[in-house]
Amino acid sequence: MAIRILLADDHSVVRKGIRMLLEDEADIQIVGEVADGDEAIDQVAAIKPDVLLLDITMPRMSGIDALKVISQQYPKVKTVMFSMHNNPDYILKAVQNGAAGYLLKDTTPEEILRAVRTVISGELYYPPNASSIIIRQLVLPNVSQQKKEELTYSPRASSSVWNKITSREAQILTCLIEGLSSPEIAERFGISANTVANQRASIIRKAGVKNTIDLIRIALEEKSRL
């Protein structure tokens, strides 16, 4: 069954470009286009899409305000925010109001498709730059200063996550907990960003979680019990 997608963006050129990209995929169907938040709410109510690609900056009603209504009234609709802005406030508001994902408009076509297929499977899709902001603002403030000071690898750690990973992976996990991005971690250790991405994927696989945010939560919980 095709993934039914509604596009919400006030720029017709952007909507046309996304439509052209997505319509070529056999498992995707574009079921509508709207130009502002009010129309997005009306069309979600009328056609119940599987995924809503929702611009943040739109006339009449912003994407964030529309998201608040849609996530409460139509929780089965997976909303991916689509924005020109790598703005921490926008990213945090998207998370707090129920967005399943967040993409920048200069992202690659492959990442758009990956995000759509990820959220429809029930997972969240926040790329590394957004994840680091979420970790800094939403995860770390909930950890006491004492616990944050203890977030270093210990070979005596009894938790399964910390025991399953290598010492270098533990260093990278600590950096992720600190909110560092892949380029920042790569610079710290003198390695490539691709190497960091591969090691992050290895840690996620060993931890048995689906994404970086879940990994950080589990790592913090297990470290706090040591």
Short mmCIF file of C-alpha atoms in Angstrom, two decimals:
data_model
loop_
_atom_site.label_atom_id
_atom_site.label_comp_id
_atom_site.label_asym_id
_atom_site.label_seq_id
_atom_site.Cartn_x
_atom_site.Cartn_y
_atom_site.Cartn_z
CA MET A 1 0.00 0.00 0.00
CA ALA A 2 1.35 3.43 -0.99
CA ILE A 3 2.34 6.02 1.60
CA ARG A 4 -0.20 8.86 1.22
CA ILE A 5 1.48 12.27 1.55
CA LEU A 6 0.08 15.78 1.91
CA LEU A 7 2.39 18.69 1.02
CA ALA A 8 2.07 21.99 2.92
CA ASP A 9 4.26 24.86 1.72
CA ASP A 10 3.43 28.40 0.64
CA HIS A 11 5.87 28.24 -2.29
CA SER A 12 4.39 26.47 -5.30
CA VAL A 13 7.86 25.87 -6.76
CA VAL A 14 8.88 23.96 -3.62
CA ARG A 15 5.69 21.88 -3.69
CA LYS A 16 6.21 21.10 -7.37
CA GLY A 17 9.80 20.02 -6.78
CA ILE A 18 8.87 17.71 -3.91
CA ARG A 19 5.96 16.29 -5.89
CA MET A 20 8.23 15.53 -8.85
CA LEU A 21 10.69 13.79 -6.54
CA LEU A 22 8.19 11.73 -4.60
CA GLU A 23 5.86 10.78 -7.44
CA ASP A 24 8.62 8.74 -9.06
CA GLU A 25 8.56 6.35 -6.09
CA ALA A 26 6.28 3.32 -6.44
CA ASP A 27 5.41 3.26 -2.73
CA ILE A 28 4.41 6.93 -2.46
CA GLN A 29 1.26 8.81 -3.49
CA ILE A 30 0.78 12.59 -3.25
CA VAL A 31 -2.80 13.12 -2.13
CA GLY A 32 -2.87 16.91 -1.87
CA GLU A 33 -1.12 20.28 -1.68
CA VAL A 34 -1.86 23.29 0.53
CA ALA A 35 -0.27 26.71 0.99
CA ASP A 36 -0.82 27.57 4.67
CA GLY A 37 -1.44 26.11 8.10
CA ASP A 38 -5.22 26.57 8.08
CA GLU A 39 -5.50 24.66 4.82
CA ALA A 40 -3.19 21.97 6.19
CA ILE A 41 -5.52 21.34 9.14
CA ASP A 42 -8.58 21.26 6.86
CA GLN A 43 -6.99 18.83 4.41
CA VAL A 44 -5.65 16.56 7.13
CA ALA A 45 -9.19 16.34 8.49
CA ALA A 46 -10.62 15.66 5.04
CA ILE A 47 -8.20 13.14 3.56
CA LYS A 48 -6.30 11.70 6.58
CA PRO A 49 -2.85 11.41 4.94
CA ASP A 50 -0.23 9.04 6.31
CA VAL A 51 2.48 11.70 6.26
CA LEU A 52 2.32 15.50 6.26
CA LEU A 53 5.35 17.41 4.98
CA LEU A 54 4.80 20.73 6.73
CA ASP A 55 6.66 23.98 6.15
CA ILE A 56 7.24 26.08 9.26
CA THR A 57 7.03 29.62 7.86
CA MET A 58 3.66 30.09 6.16
CA PRO A 59 1.00 32.83 6.00
CA ARG A 60 -2.18 32.94 8.11
CA MET A 61 -1.08 30.10 10.40
CA SER A 62 2.49 28.89 10.88
CA GLY A 63 3.49 25.28 10.54
CA ILE A 64 4.22 25.06 14.28
CA ASP A 65 0.72 26.30 15.16
CA ALA A 66 -0.80 23.88 12.67
CA LEU A 67 1.31 21.07 14.12
CA LYS A 68 -0.10 21.72 17.60
CA VAL A 69 -3.64 21.14 16.31
CA ILE A 70 -2.84 18.22 14.01
CA SER A 71 -0.78 16.25 16.55
CA GLN A 72 -3.58 16.54 19.11
CA GLN A 73 -6.55 15.89 16.84
CA TYR A 74 -4.96 13.50 14.32
CA PRO A 75 -2.16 11.67 16.17
CA LYS A 76 -1.94 8.92 13.53
CA VAL A 77 -0.72 11.43 10.92
CA LYS A 78 3.07 11.54 10.89
CA THR A 79 4.26 15.12 10.49
CA VAL A 80 7.72 15.94 9.16
CA MET A 81 8.61 19.62 9.51
CA PHE A 82 10.27 21.03 6.41
CA SER A 83 12.12 24.30 6.93
CA MET A 84 14.74 26.68 5.58
CA HIS A 85 15.86 27.34 9.15
CA ASN A 86 18.34 25.35 11.23
CA ASN A 87 16.93 27.20 14.21
CA PRO A 88 17.09 25.60 17.69
CA ASP A 89 13.79 27.18 18.73
CA TYR A 90 11.98 25.75 15.70
CA ILE A 91 13.52 22.31 16.19
CA LEU A 92 12.60 22.20 19.89
CA LYS A 93 9.06 23.42 19.24
CA ALA A 94 8.69 20.76 16.56
CA VAL A 95 9.74 18.03 19.03
CA GLN A 96 7.62 19.37 21.86
CA ASN A 97 4.52 19.58 19.67
CA GLY A 98 4.69 16.07 18.29
CA ALA A 99 6.60 16.23 14.99
CA ALA A 100 7.90 12.84 13.84
CA GLY A 101 10.79 14.44 11.97
CA TYR A 102 12.56 17.61 10.90
CA LEU A 103 14.28 18.35 7.58
CA LEU A 104 16.02 21.36 6.09
CA LYS A 105 14.95 22.37 2.59
CA ASP A 106 18.50 22.04 1.29
CA THR A 107 18.58 18.37 2.21
CA THR A 108 19.16 15.71 -0.43
CA PRO A 109 16.29 13.92 -2.20
CA GLU A 110 17.54 10.67 -0.69
CA GLU A 111 17.19 12.05 2.84
CA ILE A 112 13.63 13.23 2.19
CA LEU A 113 12.68 9.73 1.07
CA ARG A 114 14.53 8.21 4.03
CA ALA A 115 12.68 10.49 6.44
CA VAL A 116 9.27 9.66 4.98
CA ARG A 117 9.88 5.91 5.11
CA THR A 118 11.36 6.15 8.62
CA VAL A 119 8.43 8.00 10.19
CA ILE A 120 5.83 5.78 8.51
CA SER A 121 7.54 2.80 10.17
CA GLY A 122 6.85 4.37 13.55
CA GLU A 123 10.30 5.81 14.21
CA LEU A 124 11.43 9.43 14.56
CA TYR A 125 13.67 11.09 12.00
CA TYR A 126 15.90 13.90 13.26
CA PRO A 127 19.25 14.31 11.46
CA PRO A 128 22.43 14.73 13.56
CA ASN A 129 22.37 18.54 13.62
CA ALA A 130 18.83 18.51 15.01
CA SER A 131 19.56 15.64 17.40
CA SER A 132 22.44 17.52 18.99
CA ILE A 133 20.16 20.49 19.68
CA ILE A 134 17.50 18.21 21.19
CA ILE A 135 20.09 16.52 23.42
CA ARG A 136 21.53 19.84 24.62
CA GLN A 137 18.16 21.44 25.35
CA LEU A 138 15.83 18.59 26.34
CA VAL A 139 17.94 15.69 27.60
CA LEU A 140 20.94 17.16 29.40
CA PRO A 141 18.98 19.65 31.54
CA ASN A 142 17.22 16.67 33.13
CA VAL A 143 20.50 15.20 34.31
CA SER A 144 22.02 16.59 37.50
CA GLN A 145 25.39 18.32 37.31
CA GLN A 146 26.91 15.50 39.33
CA LYS A 147 25.70 12.90 36.85
CA LYS A 148 27.00 14.92 33.94
CA GLU A 149 30.44 15.01 35.54
CA GLU A 150 30.35 11.21 35.76
CA LEU A 151 29.62 10.72 32.06
CA THR A 152 32.98 9.20 31.20
CA TYR A 153 33.70 5.63 30.24
CA SER A 154 34.55 3.22 33.00
CA PRO A 155 35.75 -0.33 32.26
CA ARG A 156 33.96 -1.41 35.44
CA ALA A 157 30.60 -0.19 34.15
CA SER A 158 28.03 -2.91 34.66
CA SER A 159 25.39 -1.62 32.22
CA SER A 160 24.95 -3.56 29.01
CA VAL A 161 25.34 -0.55 26.70
CA TRP A 162 28.65 0.57 28.13
CA ASN A 163 29.99 -2.97 28.29
CA LYS A 164 29.10 -3.79 24.68
CA ILE A 165 30.99 -0.90 23.10
CA THR A 166 34.69 -0.30 22.54
CA SER A 167 36.64 2.39 24.38
CA ARG A 168 36.60 4.65 21.28
CA GLU A 169 32.85 4.11 20.88
CA ALA A 170 32.44 5.02 24.54
CA GLN A 171 34.34 8.26 23.91
CA ILE A 172 32.04 9.03 20.98
CA LEU A 173 28.95 8.18 23.04
CA THR A 174 30.14 10.58 25.74
CA CYS A 175 30.54 13.27 23.09
CA LEU A 176 27.00 12.58 21.84
CA ILE A 177 25.73 12.97 25.39
CA GLU A 178 27.54 16.31 25.57
CA GLY A 179 25.60 17.34 22.45
CA LEU A 180 28.49 17.43 20.00
CA SER A 181 27.74 17.03 16.30
CA SER A 182 29.54 14.51 14.07
CA PRO A 183 31.88 17.18 12.60
CA GLU A 184 32.74 18.39 16.11
CA ILE A 185 33.48 14.84 17.27
CA ALA A 186 35.56 14.20 14.15
CA GLU A 187 37.61 17.33 14.85
CA ARG A 188 38.13 16.36 18.49
CA PHE A 189 39.56 12.96 17.64
CA GLY A 190 41.17 13.77 14.29
CA ILE A 191 38.98 11.37 12.31
CA SER A 192 36.52 11.80 9.45
CA ALA A 193 32.84 12.59 9.91
CA ASN A 194 32.04 9.37 8.03
CA THR A 195 34.02 7.38 10.59
CA VAL A 196 32.04 9.05 13.38
CA ALA A 197 28.77 8.24 11.60
CA ASN A 198 29.79 4.60 11.21
CA GLN A 199 30.80 4.30 14.85
CA ARG A 200 27.58 5.98 15.98
CA ALA A 201 25.61 3.46 13.90
CA SER A 202 27.62 0.64 15.53
CA ILE A 203 26.81 1.93 19.02
CA ILE A 204 23.10 2.22 18.18
CA ARG A 205 23.10 -1.33 16.84
CA LYS A 206 24.87 -2.72 19.92
CA ALA A 207 22.52 -0.85 22.23
CA GLY A 208 19.48 -2.26 20.44
CA VAL A 209 17.82 1.12 19.94
CA LYS A 210 16.49 2.89 16.86
CA ASN A 211 18.06 6.34 16.92
CA THR A 212 20.55 8.64 18.64
CA ILE A 213 17.97 10.19 20.98
CA ASP A 214 16.94 6.78 22.35
CA LEU A 215 20.61 5.86 22.68
CA ILE A 216 21.36 8.94 24.78
CA ARG A 217 18.39 8.32 27.06
CA ILE A 218 19.39 4.73 27.72
CA ALA A 219 23.07 5.62 28.21
CA LEU A 220 22.16 8.33 30.73
CA GLU A 221 19.78 6.06 32.62
CA GLU A 222 22.28 3.23 32.85
CA LYS A 223 25.17 5.53 33.79
CA SER A 224 23.11 7.08 36.59
CA ARG A 225 22.66 3.64 38.17
CA LEU A 226 26.39 2.88 38.29
#
